mmCIF file of C-alpha atoms in Angstrom:
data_model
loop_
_atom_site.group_PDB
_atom_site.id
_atom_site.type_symbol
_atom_site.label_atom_id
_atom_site.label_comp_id
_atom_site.label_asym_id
_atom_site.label_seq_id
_atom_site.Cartn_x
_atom_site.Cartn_y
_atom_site.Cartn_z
ATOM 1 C CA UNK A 308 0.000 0.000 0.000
ATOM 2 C CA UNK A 309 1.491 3.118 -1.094
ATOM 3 C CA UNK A 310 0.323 5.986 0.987
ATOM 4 C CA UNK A 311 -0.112 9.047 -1.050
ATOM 5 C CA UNK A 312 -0.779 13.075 -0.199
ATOM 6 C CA UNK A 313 -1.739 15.527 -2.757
ATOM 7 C CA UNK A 314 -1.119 19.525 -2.996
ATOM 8 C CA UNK A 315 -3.749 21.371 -4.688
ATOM 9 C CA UNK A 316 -7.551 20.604 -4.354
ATOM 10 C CA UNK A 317 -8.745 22.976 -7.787
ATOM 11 C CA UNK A 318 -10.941 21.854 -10.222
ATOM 12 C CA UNK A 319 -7.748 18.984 -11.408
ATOM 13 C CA UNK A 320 -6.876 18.054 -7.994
ATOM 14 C CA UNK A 321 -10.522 17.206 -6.768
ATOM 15 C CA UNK A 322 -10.547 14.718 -10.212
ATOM 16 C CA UNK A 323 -7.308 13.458 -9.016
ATOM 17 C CA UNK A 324 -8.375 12.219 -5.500
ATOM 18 C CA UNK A 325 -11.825 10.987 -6.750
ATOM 19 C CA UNK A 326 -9.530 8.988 -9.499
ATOM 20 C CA UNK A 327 -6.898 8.064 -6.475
ATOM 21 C CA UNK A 328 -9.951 6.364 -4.752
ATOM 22 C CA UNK A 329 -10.633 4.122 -6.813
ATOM 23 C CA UNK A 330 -7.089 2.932 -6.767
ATOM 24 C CA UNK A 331 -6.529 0.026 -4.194
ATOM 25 C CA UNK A 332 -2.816 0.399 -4.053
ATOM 26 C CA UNK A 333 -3.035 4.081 -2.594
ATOM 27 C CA UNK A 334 -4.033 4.851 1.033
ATOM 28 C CA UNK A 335 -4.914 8.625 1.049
ATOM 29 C CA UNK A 336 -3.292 10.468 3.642
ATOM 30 C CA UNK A 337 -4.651 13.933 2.552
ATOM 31 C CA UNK A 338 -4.308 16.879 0.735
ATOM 32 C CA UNK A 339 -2.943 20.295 1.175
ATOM 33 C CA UNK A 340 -4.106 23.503 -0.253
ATOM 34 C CA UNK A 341 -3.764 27.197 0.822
ATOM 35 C CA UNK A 342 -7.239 28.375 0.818
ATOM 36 C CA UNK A 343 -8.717 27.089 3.920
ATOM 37 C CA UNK A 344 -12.184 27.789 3.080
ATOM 38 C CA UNK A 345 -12.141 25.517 -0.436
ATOM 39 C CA UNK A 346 -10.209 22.729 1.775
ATOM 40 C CA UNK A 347 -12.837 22.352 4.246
ATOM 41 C CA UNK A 348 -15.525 22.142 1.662
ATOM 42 C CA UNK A 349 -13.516 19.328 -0.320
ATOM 43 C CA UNK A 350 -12.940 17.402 2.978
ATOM 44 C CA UNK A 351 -15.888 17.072 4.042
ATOM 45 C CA UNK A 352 -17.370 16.518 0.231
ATOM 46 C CA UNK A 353 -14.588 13.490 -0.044
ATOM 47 C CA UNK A 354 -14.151 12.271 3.652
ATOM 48 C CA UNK A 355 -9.997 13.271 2.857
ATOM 49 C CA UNK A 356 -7.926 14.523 5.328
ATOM 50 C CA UNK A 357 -7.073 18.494 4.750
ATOM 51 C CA UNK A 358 -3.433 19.013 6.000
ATOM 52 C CA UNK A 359 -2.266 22.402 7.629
ATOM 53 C CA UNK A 360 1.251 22.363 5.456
ATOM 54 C CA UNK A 361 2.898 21.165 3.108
ATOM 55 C CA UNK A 362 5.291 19.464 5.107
ATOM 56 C CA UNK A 363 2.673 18.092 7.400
ATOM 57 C CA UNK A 364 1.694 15.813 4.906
ATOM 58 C CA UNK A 365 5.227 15.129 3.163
ATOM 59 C CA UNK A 366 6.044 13.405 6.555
ATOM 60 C CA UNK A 367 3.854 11.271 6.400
ATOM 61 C CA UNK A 368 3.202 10.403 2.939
ATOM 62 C CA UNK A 369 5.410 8.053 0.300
ATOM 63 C CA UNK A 370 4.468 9.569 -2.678
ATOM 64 C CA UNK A 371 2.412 13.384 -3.539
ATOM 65 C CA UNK A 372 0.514 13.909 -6.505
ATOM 66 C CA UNK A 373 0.986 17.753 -7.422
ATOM 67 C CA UNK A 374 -1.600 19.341 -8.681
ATOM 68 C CA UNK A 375 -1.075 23.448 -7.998
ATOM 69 C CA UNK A 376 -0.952 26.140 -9.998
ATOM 70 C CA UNK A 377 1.960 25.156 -12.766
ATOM 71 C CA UNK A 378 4.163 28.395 -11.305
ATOM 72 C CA UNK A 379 4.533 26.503 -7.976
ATOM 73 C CA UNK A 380 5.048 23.436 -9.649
ATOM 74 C CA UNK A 381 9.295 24.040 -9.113
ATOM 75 C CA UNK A 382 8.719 24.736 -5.164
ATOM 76 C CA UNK A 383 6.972 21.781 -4.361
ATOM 77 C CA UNK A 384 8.648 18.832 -6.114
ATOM 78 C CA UNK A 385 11.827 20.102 -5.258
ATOM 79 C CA UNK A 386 10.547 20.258 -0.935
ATOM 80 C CA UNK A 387 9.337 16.912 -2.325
ATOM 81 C CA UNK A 388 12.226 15.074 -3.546
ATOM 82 C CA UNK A 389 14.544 16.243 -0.576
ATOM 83 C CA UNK A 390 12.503 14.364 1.401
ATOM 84 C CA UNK A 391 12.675 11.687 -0.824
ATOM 85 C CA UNK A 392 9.027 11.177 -1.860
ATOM 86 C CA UNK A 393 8.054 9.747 -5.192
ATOM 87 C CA UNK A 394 6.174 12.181 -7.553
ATOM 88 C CA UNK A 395 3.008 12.272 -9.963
ATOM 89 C CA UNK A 396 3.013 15.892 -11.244
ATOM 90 C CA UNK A 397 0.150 17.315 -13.652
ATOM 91 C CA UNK A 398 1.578 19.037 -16.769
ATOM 92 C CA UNK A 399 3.072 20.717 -17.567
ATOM 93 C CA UNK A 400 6.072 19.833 -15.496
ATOM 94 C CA UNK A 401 7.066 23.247 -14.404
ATOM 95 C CA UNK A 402 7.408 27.233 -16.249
ATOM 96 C CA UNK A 403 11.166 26.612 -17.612
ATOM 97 C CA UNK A 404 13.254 24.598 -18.934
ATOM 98 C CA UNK A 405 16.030 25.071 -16.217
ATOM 99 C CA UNK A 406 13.465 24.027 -13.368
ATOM 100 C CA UNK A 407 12.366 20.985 -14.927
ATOM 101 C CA UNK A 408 16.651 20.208 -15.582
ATOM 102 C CA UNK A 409 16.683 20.676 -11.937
ATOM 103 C CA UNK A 410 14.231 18.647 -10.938
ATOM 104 C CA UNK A 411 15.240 15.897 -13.512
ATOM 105 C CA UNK A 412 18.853 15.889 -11.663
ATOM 106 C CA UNK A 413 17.148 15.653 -8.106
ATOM 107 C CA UNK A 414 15.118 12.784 -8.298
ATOM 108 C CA UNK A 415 18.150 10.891 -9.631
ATOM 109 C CA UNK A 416 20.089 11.817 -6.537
ATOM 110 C CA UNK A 417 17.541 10.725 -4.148
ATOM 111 C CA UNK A 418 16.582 8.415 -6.383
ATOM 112 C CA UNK A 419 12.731 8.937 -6.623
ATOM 113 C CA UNK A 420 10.177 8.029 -9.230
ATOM 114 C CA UNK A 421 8.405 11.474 -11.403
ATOM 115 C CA UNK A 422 6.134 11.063 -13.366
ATOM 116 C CA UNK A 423 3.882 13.973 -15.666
ATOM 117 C CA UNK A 424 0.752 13.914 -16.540
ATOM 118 C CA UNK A 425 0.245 13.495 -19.971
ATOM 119 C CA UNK A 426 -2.936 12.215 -20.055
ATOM 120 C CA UNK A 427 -3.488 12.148 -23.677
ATOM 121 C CA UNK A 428 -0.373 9.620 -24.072
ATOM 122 C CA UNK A 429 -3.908 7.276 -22.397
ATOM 123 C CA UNK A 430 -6.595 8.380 -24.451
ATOM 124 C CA UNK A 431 -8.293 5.651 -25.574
ATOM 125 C CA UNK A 432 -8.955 6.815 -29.245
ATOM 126 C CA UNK A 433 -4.789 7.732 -29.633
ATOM 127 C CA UNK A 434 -3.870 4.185 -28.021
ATOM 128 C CA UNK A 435 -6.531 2.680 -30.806
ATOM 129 C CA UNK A 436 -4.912 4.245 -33.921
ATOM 130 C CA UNK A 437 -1.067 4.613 -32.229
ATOM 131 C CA UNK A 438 -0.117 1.196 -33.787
ATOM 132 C CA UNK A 439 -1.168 2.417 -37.473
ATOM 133 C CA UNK A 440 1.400 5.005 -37.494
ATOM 134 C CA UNK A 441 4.128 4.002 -39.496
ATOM 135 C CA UNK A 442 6.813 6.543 -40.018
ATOM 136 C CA UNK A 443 4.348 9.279 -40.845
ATOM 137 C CA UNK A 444 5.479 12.179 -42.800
ATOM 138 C CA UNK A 445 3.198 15.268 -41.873
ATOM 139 C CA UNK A 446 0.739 15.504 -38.925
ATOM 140 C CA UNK A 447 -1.672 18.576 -38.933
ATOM 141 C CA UNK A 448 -3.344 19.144 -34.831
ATOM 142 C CA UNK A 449 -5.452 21.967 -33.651
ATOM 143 C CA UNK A 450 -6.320 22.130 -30.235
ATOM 144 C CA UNK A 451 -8.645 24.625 -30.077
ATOM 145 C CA UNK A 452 -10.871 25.653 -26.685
ATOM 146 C CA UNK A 453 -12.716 28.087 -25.099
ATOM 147 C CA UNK A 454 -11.461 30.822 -22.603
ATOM 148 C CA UNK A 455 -10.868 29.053 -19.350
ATOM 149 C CA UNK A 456 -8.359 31.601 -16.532
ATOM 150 C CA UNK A 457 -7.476 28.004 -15.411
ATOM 151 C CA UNK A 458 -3.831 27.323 -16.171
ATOM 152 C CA UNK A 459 -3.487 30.811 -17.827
ATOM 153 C CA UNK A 460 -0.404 31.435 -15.218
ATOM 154 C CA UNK A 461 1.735 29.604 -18.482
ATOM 155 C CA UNK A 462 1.575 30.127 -22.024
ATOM 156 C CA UNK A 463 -1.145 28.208 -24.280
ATOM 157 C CA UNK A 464 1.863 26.319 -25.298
ATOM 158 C CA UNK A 465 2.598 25.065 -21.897
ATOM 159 C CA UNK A 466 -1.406 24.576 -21.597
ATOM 160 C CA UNK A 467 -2.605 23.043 -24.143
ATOM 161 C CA UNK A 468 -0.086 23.032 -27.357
ATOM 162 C CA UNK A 469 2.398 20.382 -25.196
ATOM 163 C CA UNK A 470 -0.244 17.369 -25.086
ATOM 164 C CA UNK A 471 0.125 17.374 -29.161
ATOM 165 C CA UNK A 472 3.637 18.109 -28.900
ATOM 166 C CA UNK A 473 4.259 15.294 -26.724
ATOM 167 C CA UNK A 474 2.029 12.655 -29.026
ATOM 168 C CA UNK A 475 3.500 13.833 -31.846
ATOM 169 C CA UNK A 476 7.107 12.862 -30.409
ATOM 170 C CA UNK A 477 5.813 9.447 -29.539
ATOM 171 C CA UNK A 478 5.187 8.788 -32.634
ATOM 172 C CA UNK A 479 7.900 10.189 -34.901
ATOM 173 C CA UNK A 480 10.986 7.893 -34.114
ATOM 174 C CA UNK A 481 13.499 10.961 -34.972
ATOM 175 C CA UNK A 482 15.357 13.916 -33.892
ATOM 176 C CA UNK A 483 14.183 17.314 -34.143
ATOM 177 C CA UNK A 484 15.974 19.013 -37.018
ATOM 178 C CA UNK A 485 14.261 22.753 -36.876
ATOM 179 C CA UNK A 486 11.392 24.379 -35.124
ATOM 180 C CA UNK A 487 9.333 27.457 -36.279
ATOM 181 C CA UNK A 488 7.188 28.907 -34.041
ATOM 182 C CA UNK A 489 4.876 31.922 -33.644
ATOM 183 C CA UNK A 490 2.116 32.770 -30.826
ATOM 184 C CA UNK A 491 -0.238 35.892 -30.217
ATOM 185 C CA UNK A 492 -1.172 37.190 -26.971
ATOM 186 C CA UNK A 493 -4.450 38.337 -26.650
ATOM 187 C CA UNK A 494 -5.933 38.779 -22.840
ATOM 188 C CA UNK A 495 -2.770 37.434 -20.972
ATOM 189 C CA UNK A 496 1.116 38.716 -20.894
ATOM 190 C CA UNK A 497 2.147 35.188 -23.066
ATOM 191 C CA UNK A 498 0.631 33.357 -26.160
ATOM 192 C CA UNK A 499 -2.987 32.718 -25.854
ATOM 193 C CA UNK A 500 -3.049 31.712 -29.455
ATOM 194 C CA UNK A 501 0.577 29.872 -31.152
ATOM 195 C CA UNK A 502 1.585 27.567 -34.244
ATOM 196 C CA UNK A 503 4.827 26.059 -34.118
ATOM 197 C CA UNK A 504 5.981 23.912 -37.453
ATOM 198 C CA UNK A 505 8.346 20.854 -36.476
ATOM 199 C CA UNK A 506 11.025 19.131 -38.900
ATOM 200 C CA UNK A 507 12.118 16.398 -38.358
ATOM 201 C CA UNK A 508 15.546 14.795 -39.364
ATOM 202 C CA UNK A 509 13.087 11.857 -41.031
ATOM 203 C CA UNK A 510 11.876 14.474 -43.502
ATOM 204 C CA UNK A 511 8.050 13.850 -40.887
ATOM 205 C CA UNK A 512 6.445 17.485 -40.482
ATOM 206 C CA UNK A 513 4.160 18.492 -37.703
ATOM 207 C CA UNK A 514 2.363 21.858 -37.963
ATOM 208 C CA UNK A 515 0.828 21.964 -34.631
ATOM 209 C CA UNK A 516 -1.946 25.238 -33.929
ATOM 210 C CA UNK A 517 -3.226 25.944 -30.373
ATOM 211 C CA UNK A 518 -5.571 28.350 -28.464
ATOM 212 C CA UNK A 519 -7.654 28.753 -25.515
ATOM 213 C CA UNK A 520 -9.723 31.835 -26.805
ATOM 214 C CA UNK A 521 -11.585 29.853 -29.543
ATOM 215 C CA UNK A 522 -15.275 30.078 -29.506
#
């Protein structure tokens, strides 16, 4: 029995713990979150522990699932791995590429499992058609959705854009050769709207188009 604590009880987090439930080889300790008022309304709602801090649960927990805002992301796997808990973190992994090195190089000296949630890499319809590609050429993906604030603290690329990006690796077998990109910002300081163009080394193309202001 693994016993697992979770940080961040939003709209994700509450899925998470109803999905971590119906797992029988997690024992929920709790969760953490700093707004007192929305953790005592999920607590009661799902009969889960709400923890005081952070570190209140990490002592007492194996593993966390994080599930804050992605700008705290950093913070709280890092207080994580130090205390050598295993990791599920939602996507995007973190805002930069430097935390997410760091993070990379922690878990392998306290050697701890992390794992990000790509949940599209488990979508049933990709899993159905994954074993028809065969060394395709050019994929075309729009991910196109309505105005949400939720996860608006990173760029649509970070958002939304990265679950095509990271199919699209899975399924061409080569090395990135050249990447175009462009991006608009339209009611945040980054890209709401952005289209980057892949090459590929195979010759494959992806032209990949996202936004989150779409009607």
């Amino acid at each position: 029995m693994i016993k697992i604590g979770l940080f961040g009880v939003g709209h994700l987090g509450k899925i998470h713990l109803k999905l971590l439930k119906e797992i029988s080889v997690f024992q929920i300790i709790g969760f953490f979150d700093t707004d007192k008022e929305k953790s005592n309304k999920v607590a009661n709602e799902l009969g889960i522990a709400s923890f005081d801090s952070a570190d209140s649960l990490l002592e007492q927990c194996d593993a966390i699932d994080i599930v804050t805002p992605t700008i705290t992301h950093h913070s709280f796997a890092v207080k994580a791995i130090k205390k050598s808990k295993h990791l599920f973190i939602e996507k995007p992994l973190c805002s930069t590429v430097d935390e997410a090195k760091q993070i990379m190089l922690l878990a392998k000296e306290f050697n701890v499992k992390v794992q990000v949630g790509y949940v599209e890499r488990f979508n049933p319809a990709f899993i159905a058609v994954k074993k028809y590609f065969d060394k395709p050429l050019f994929i075309e993906a729009h991910r196109l959705a309505q105005f949400n604030p939720r996860g608006t603290d990173v760029s649509v690329v970070l958002d939304l854009m990265i679950h095509d990006i990271d199919i699209v690796m899975n399924v061409v077998k080569s090395k990135v050769k050249n990447i175009n990109v462009s991006g608009v910002a339209v009611v945040r300081d980054t890209p709401d709207i952005s289209n980057a163009r892949i090459e590929f080394d195979s010759g494959a193309v992806a032209n990949i188009t996202a936004s989150r202001i779409s009607i």
